[in-house]
Each structure stands twice: as C-alpha cells, then as structure tokens.
Amino acid sequence: MRYLVTAYYWVVFLTTSTVGFCLASVLFLFTAPFDPARRAFTRFVMTWSHCYVRIWPLWRVRVLHRERIPAGPCVIVVNHQSAADALAVMGLQLTYKFVAKASLFKLPIVGWLMRMMQFIPLERGRPHSTSDMFDGCRKWLRAGLPVLIFPEGTYSGGKRLLPFKRGAFLLAMEEKVPLVPVVLTGTPELIDGDGPLMSTRANIAVDVQAPLWPESFPATDEALATQVRAQFAQALGQSV
C-alpha cells in the first residue's frame, strides 16, 4: 500500500507542479515589478505547495493557534522532523522568508520557486554563507516580514530534539523582534526523513505557541536557545 500511495503522490506532484509553475510564473511577471517582497507570489506558491500534504485522504493536517503569530517582523522557529515539514508549515497562511539549505535552490521547479520567493540559502561549512544568511534575514525583518528557521538545522526524525543552533535566537535578540515557537508533529508518519516511501496515514499538527517578546528575553542568545528548546521538549513530551 505504501508503494501505491507513493506512486499516487508523485504522479499528482509531477503533473500538477508543471502547471502550477507556469501559473506562478505568469503571476510573478505581473506582480514582481510592483511587489518587491513577492508577497502575492509567495502566498500563491505556499497555498499550492501546502496542498501536497493533503492530497491523500488519510493524511490529516491541523494548523492550530495561527492567530498567535504577531503582525509584522518576527523570527519563527520550528522543530525539524521530515522532508514534509516545509510543506506542512506553509499552512500557516503567512508570507515569510524561509532559511533553507543551499542545495535545495539547485533543484528544478522547487529551487526556481525558492529563488523567485527570495528565500534565504545557507550552505553548511561556509562561513561566508552564514554571514550572507544573517544579512538576508536582517533585510527582510527590517522590511517588516517574518523569517522562518529550523534551529536544529537537519531532520531529527521526530524521536528526539537535536541541539538548537543559536543563529535564530541571536537574530531575534539583535533585531529586537518577537520569537515564535511552532511545534510540528506527525510529519515522520507521512515520510520518514527523505523517504522515499510515504505512509498511508498521517496525523500532522502545526501548533503555534505563544510568542516570546524581546523584553522577556534572557541575557544571552545561548540562554534563549536553551529556554526555547526546553519548551519544545515539553510540548513534544521529551526530556531536555
């Protein structure tokens, strides 16, 4: 059955992604000159992309407490479990800039769309890439847009939180913007890591936690990362 679900997914994805890309390209041509932040284009692509975690009738996705996300710039941090995570969080119905590994930007269609949405690449092991990533995040925060980061940096598989890298927390402290934890569960039920096989059933939840405001931040980014990781661990029922 998993082979059937996987085949169904890829048939739907390959047939619709080409059409979707063509429609998105037309929208891009008409809106990009008047919308430098690509808000309309990004909203269209995210809405369409989120549908891919809903196309099988036994995949359930719930987006909870979306109203907790403050208006304006903020740093959104999400735990990272599976390749399905990025599609699941697009259900937040929010225009944000996403920090992603640089290799994804080289993929056909997916990478092209990420560039067109002005997502922010990060190449591990290259110090200049980290600096460029911070510059890109600051640019969008100062333009009034949220930035979304997976602080673990790679998949945990959902079994146990990995250590949090401090970049997202340093960014929130330096820019004095709210930090919004989003607890993601269930995506490994759909696809474990990079797959390749997909499951027949999945119960995914994207749960927005109460934002942390700059005036409540501890003295250091390390302390903030430790505090937020403990909050994630508690929400996931894990030990710190």
GROMACS .gro file of C-alpha atoms in nm:
model
  240
    1MET     CA    1   0.000   0.000   0.000
    2ARG     CA    2   0.286   0.241   0.073
    3TYR     CA    3   0.411   0.189  -0.283
    4LEU     CA    4   0.066   0.278  -0.415
    5VAL     CA    5   0.049   0.596  -0.203
    6THR     CA    6   0.400   0.697  -0.308
    7ALA     CA    7   0.323   0.638  -0.677
    8TYR     CA    8  -0.002   0.834  -0.646
    9TYR     CA    9   0.179   1.124  -0.478
   10TRP     CA   10   0.448   1.150  -0.744
   11VAL     CA   11   0.202   1.124  -1.032
   12VAL     CA   12  -0.003   1.407  -0.882
   13PHE     CA   13   0.307   1.611  -0.798
   14LEU     CA   14   0.471   1.576  -1.139
   15THR     CA   15   0.153   1.654  -1.331
   16THR     CA   16   0.043   1.950  -1.120
   17SER     CA   17   0.379   2.106  -1.038
   18THR     CA   18   0.448   2.189  -1.403
   19VAL     CA   19   0.108   2.353  -1.442
   20GLY     CA   20   0.147   2.527  -1.108
   21PHE     CA   21   0.489   2.658  -1.203
   22CYS     CA   22   0.354   2.802  -1.528
   23LEU     CA   23   0.070   2.977  -1.344
   24ALA     CA   24   0.312   3.101  -1.078
   25SER     CA   25   0.546   3.235  -1.346
   26VAL     CA   26   0.265   3.436  -1.504
   27LEU     CA   27   0.172   3.576  -1.163
   28PHE     CA   28   0.537   3.657  -1.100
   29LEU     CA   29   0.569   3.852  -1.426
   30PHE     CA   30   0.261   4.062  -1.347
   31THR     CA   31   0.328   4.127  -0.977
   32ALA     CA   32   0.705   4.131  -0.922
   33PRO     CA   33   0.762   4.485  -1.056
   34PHE     CA   34   0.508   4.622  -0.805
   35ASP     CA   35   0.569   4.381  -0.517
   36PRO     CA   36   0.941   4.371  -0.429
   37ALA     CA   37   0.879   4.142  -0.130
   38ARG     CA   38   0.689   3.898  -0.359
   39ARG     CA   39   0.400   3.877  -0.111
   40ALA     CA   40   0.129   3.782  -0.362
   41PHE     CA   41   0.354   3.537  -0.544
   42THR     CA   42   0.474   3.376  -0.221
   43ARG     CA   43   0.120   3.339  -0.087
   44PHE     CA   44   0.011   3.167  -0.409
   45VAL     CA   45   0.305   2.925  -0.412
   46MET     CA   46   0.272   2.842  -0.042
   47THR     CA   47  -0.102   2.776  -0.067
   48TRP     CA   48  -0.049   2.548  -0.366
   49SER     CA   49   0.252   2.373  -0.209
   50HIS     CA   50   0.072   2.305   0.119
   51CYS     CA   51  -0.188   2.105  -0.075
   52TYR     CA   52   0.074   1.835  -0.132
   53VAL     CA   53   0.050   1.724   0.232
   54ARG     CA   54  -0.328   1.698   0.198
   55ILE     CA   55  -0.371   1.514  -0.134
   56TRP     CA   56  -0.414   1.167   0.018
   57PRO     CA   57  -0.747   1.130   0.202
   58LEU     CA   58  -0.592   0.967   0.511
   59TRP     CA   59  -0.336   1.245   0.566
   60ARG     CA   60  -0.478   1.485   0.822
   61VAL     CA   61  -0.320   1.828   0.880
   62ARG     CA   62  -0.427   2.066   1.157
   63VAL     CA   63  -0.290   2.418   1.192
   64LEU     CA   64  -0.353   2.538   1.547
   65HIS     CA   65  -0.343   2.885   1.705
   66ARG     CA   66  -0.241   3.064   1.387
   67GLU     CA   67  -0.373   3.386   1.543
   68ARG     CA   68  -0.084   3.386   1.792
   69ILE     CA   69   0.161   3.497   1.525
   70PRO     CA   70   0.210   3.872   1.572
   71ALA     CA   71   0.174   4.110   1.282
   72GLY     CA   72   0.498   4.240   1.139
   73PRO     CA   73   0.852   4.106   1.169
   74CYS     CA   74   0.929   3.807   1.389
   75VAL     CA   75   1.154   3.502   1.393
   76ILE     CA   76   0.958   3.176   1.368
   77VAL     CA   77   1.139   2.864   1.491
   78VAL     CA   78   1.011   2.515   1.406
   79ASN     CA   79   1.137   2.171   1.503
   80HIS     CA   80   1.257   1.968   1.204
   81GLN     CA   81   1.148   1.606   1.162
   82SER     CA   82   1.100   1.522   0.795
   83ALA     CA   83   1.109   1.639   0.434
   84ALA     CA   84   0.737   1.715   0.470
   85ASP     CA   85   0.797   1.986   0.732
   86ALA     CA   86   0.840   2.277   0.492
   87LEU     CA   87   0.513   2.194   0.316
   88ALA     CA   88   0.327   2.148   0.644
   89VAL     CA   89   0.426   2.489   0.787
   90MET     CA   90   0.313   2.661   0.468
   91GLY     CA   91  -0.035   2.601   0.609
   92LEU     CA   92   0.029   2.895   0.843
   93GLN     CA   93  -0.106   3.112   0.559
   94LEU     CA   94   0.164   3.366   0.625
   95THR     CA   95   0.409   3.533   0.390
   96TYR     CA   96   0.753   3.468   0.537
   97LYS     CA   97   1.110   3.421   0.420
   98PHE     CA   98   1.247   3.075   0.482
   99VAL     CA   99   1.609   2.979   0.555
  100ALA     CA  100   1.690   2.657   0.366
  101LYS     CA  101   1.997   2.458   0.272
  102ALA     CA  102   2.161   2.588  -0.043
  103SER     CA  103   2.138   2.257  -0.232
  104LEU     CA  104   1.759   2.288  -0.250
  105PHE     CA  105   1.793   2.603  -0.460
  106LYS     CA  106   1.954   2.393  -0.736
  107LEU     CA  107   1.651   2.165  -0.783
  108PRO     CA  108   1.429   2.210  -1.090
  109ILE     CA  109   1.099   2.387  -1.020
  110VAL     CA  110   1.137   2.370  -0.639
  111GLY     CA  111   1.466   2.560  -0.644
  112TRP     CA  112   1.345   2.804  -0.906
  113LEU     CA  113   1.039   2.887  -0.697
  114MET     CA  114   1.251   2.928  -0.383
  115ARG     CA  115   1.468   3.181  -0.565
  116MET     CA  116   1.164   3.363  -0.701
  117MET     CA  117   1.017   3.382  -0.348
  118GLN     CA  118   1.354   3.522  -0.231
  119PHE     CA  119   1.409   3.252   0.028
  120ILE     CA  120   1.745   3.259   0.204
  121PRO     CA  121   2.008   2.992   0.123
  122LEU     CA  122   2.253   2.855   0.378
  123GLU     CA  123   2.546   2.636   0.278
  124ARG     CA  124   2.680   2.441   0.572
  125GLY     CA  125   3.051   2.469   0.637
  126ARG     CA  126   3.097   2.802   0.457
  127PRO     CA  127   3.141   3.094   0.699
  128HIS     CA  128   3.056   3.348   0.427
  129SER     CA  129   2.726   3.170   0.368
  130THR     CA  130   2.633   3.212   0.735
  131SER     CA  131   2.713   3.583   0.716
  132ASP     CA  132   2.509   3.617   0.396
  133MET     CA  133   2.220   3.432   0.560
  134PHE     CA  134   2.219   3.671   0.855
  135ASP     CA  135   2.228   3.969   0.618
  136GLY     CA  136   1.932   3.827   0.424
  137CYS     CA  137   1.732   3.767   0.742
  138ARG     CA  138   1.802   4.117   0.872
  139LYS     CA  139   1.695   4.267   0.539
  140TRP     CA  140   1.355   4.101   0.548
  141LEU     CA  141   1.293   4.158   0.918
  142ARG     CA  142   1.365   4.527   0.869
  143ALA     CA  143   1.124   4.525   0.575
  144GLY     CA  144   0.853   4.401   0.812
  145LEU     CA  145   0.841   4.032   0.715
  146PRO     CA  146   0.875   3.721   0.933
  147VAL     CA  147   1.168   3.483   0.888
  148LEU     CA  148   1.127   3.108   0.947
  149ILE     CA  149   1.419   2.893   1.065
  150PHE     CA  150   1.462   2.528   1.166
  151PRO     CA  151   1.707   2.571   1.459
  152GLU     CA  152   1.806   2.203   1.459
  153GLY     CA  153   1.944   2.252   1.109
  154THR     CA  154   1.856   1.900   0.992
  155TYR     CA  155   1.599   1.625   1.047
  156SER     CA  156   1.559   1.475   1.391
  157GLY     CA  157   1.321   1.203   1.273
  158GLY     CA  158   1.082   1.305   1.550
  159LYS     CA  159   1.244   1.073   1.803
  160ARG     CA  160   1.440   1.335   1.995
  161LEU     CA  161   1.514   1.704   1.950
  162LEU     CA  162   1.861   1.777   1.819
  163PRO     CA  163   2.068   2.058   1.972
  164PHE     CA  164   1.948   2.403   1.868
  165LYS     CA  165   2.185   2.623   1.674
  166ARG     CA  166   2.190   2.975   1.814
  167GLY     CA  167   2.152   3.179   1.496
  168ALA     CA  168   1.775   3.226   1.509
  169PHE     CA  169   1.789   3.336   1.871
  170LEU     CA  170   2.079   3.575   1.815
  171LEU     CA  171   1.885   3.723   1.524
  172ALA     CA  172   1.571   3.782   1.733
  173MET     CA  173   1.776   3.945   2.010
  174GLU     CA  174   1.978   4.168   1.778
  175GLU     CA  175   1.675   4.284   1.579
  176LYS     CA  176   1.452   4.307   1.889
  177VAL     CA  177   1.165   4.116   1.728
  178PRO     CA  178   0.932   3.853   1.877
  179LEU     CA  179   1.033   3.488   1.866
  180VAL     CA  180   0.750   3.248   1.778
  181PRO     CA  181   0.795   2.874   1.850
  182VAL     CA  182   0.592   2.642   1.628
  183VAL     CA  183   0.572   2.279   1.740
  184LEU     CA  184   0.540   2.037   1.450
  185THR     CA  185   0.430   1.676   1.500
  186GLY     CA  186   0.332   1.389   1.274
  187THR     CA  187   0.535   1.458   0.960
  188PRO     CA  188   0.752   1.144   1.008
  189GLU     CA  189   0.426   0.949   0.991
  190LEU     CA  190   0.389   1.076   0.634
  191ILE     CA  191   0.752   1.041   0.526
  192ASP     CA  192   1.047   0.942   0.742
  193GLY     CA  193   1.334   1.180   0.668
  194ASP     CA  194   1.377   1.195   0.291
  195GLY     CA  195   1.171   0.882   0.235
  196PRO     CA  196   1.137   0.760  -0.032
  197LEU     CA  197   0.818   0.575   0.067
  198MET     CA  198   0.514   0.757   0.203
  199SER     CA  199   0.269   0.624   0.458
  200THR     CA  200  -0.098   0.555   0.411
  201ARG     CA  201  -0.192   0.750   0.725
  202ALA     CA  202  -0.053   1.062   0.890
  203ASN     CA  203  -0.183   1.295   1.158
  204ILE     CA  204   0.013   1.620   1.134
  205ALA     CA  205  -0.022   1.918   1.367
  206VAL     CA  206   0.134   2.262   1.324
  207ASP     CA  207   0.087   2.420   1.665
  208VAL     CA  208   0.181   2.786   1.714
  209GLN     CA  209   0.297   2.859   2.068
  210ALA     CA  210   0.270   3.192   2.249
  211PRO     CA  211   0.532   3.436   2.118
  212LEU     CA  212   0.826   3.542   2.329
  213TRP     CA  213   0.866   3.920   2.330
  214PRO     CA  214   1.205   4.092   2.327
  215GLU     CA  215   1.156   4.245   2.672
  216SER     CA  216   1.126   3.893   2.818
  217PHE     CA  217   1.440   3.752   2.654
  218PRO     CA  218   1.719   3.630   2.886
  219ALA     CA  219   2.059   3.795   2.877
  220THR     CA  220   2.222   3.578   2.608
  221ASP     CA  221   2.121   3.402   2.287
  222GLU     CA  222   2.252   3.076   2.433
  223ALA     CA  223   2.015   3.108   2.730
  224LEU     CA  224   1.727   3.191   2.496
  225ALA     CA  225   1.802   2.886   2.279
  226THR     CA  226   1.814   2.665   2.590
  227GLN     CA  227   1.484   2.806   2.718
  228VAL     CA  228   1.303   2.759   2.388
  229ARG     CA  229   1.443   2.410   2.333
  230ALA     CA  230   1.311   2.312   2.676
  231GLN     CA  231   0.970   2.447   2.574
  232PHE     CA  232   0.976   2.234   2.258
  233ALA     CA  233   1.083   1.926   2.455
  234GLN     CA  234   0.795   1.973   2.698
  235ALA     CA  235   0.543   2.017   2.417
  236LEU     CA  236   0.674   1.703   2.245
  237GLY     CA  237   0.681   1.500   2.567
  238GLN     CA  238   1.059   1.458   2.557
  239SER     CA  239   1.328   1.507   2.817
  240VAL     CA  240   1.555   1.808   2.769
   0.00000   0.00000   0.00000
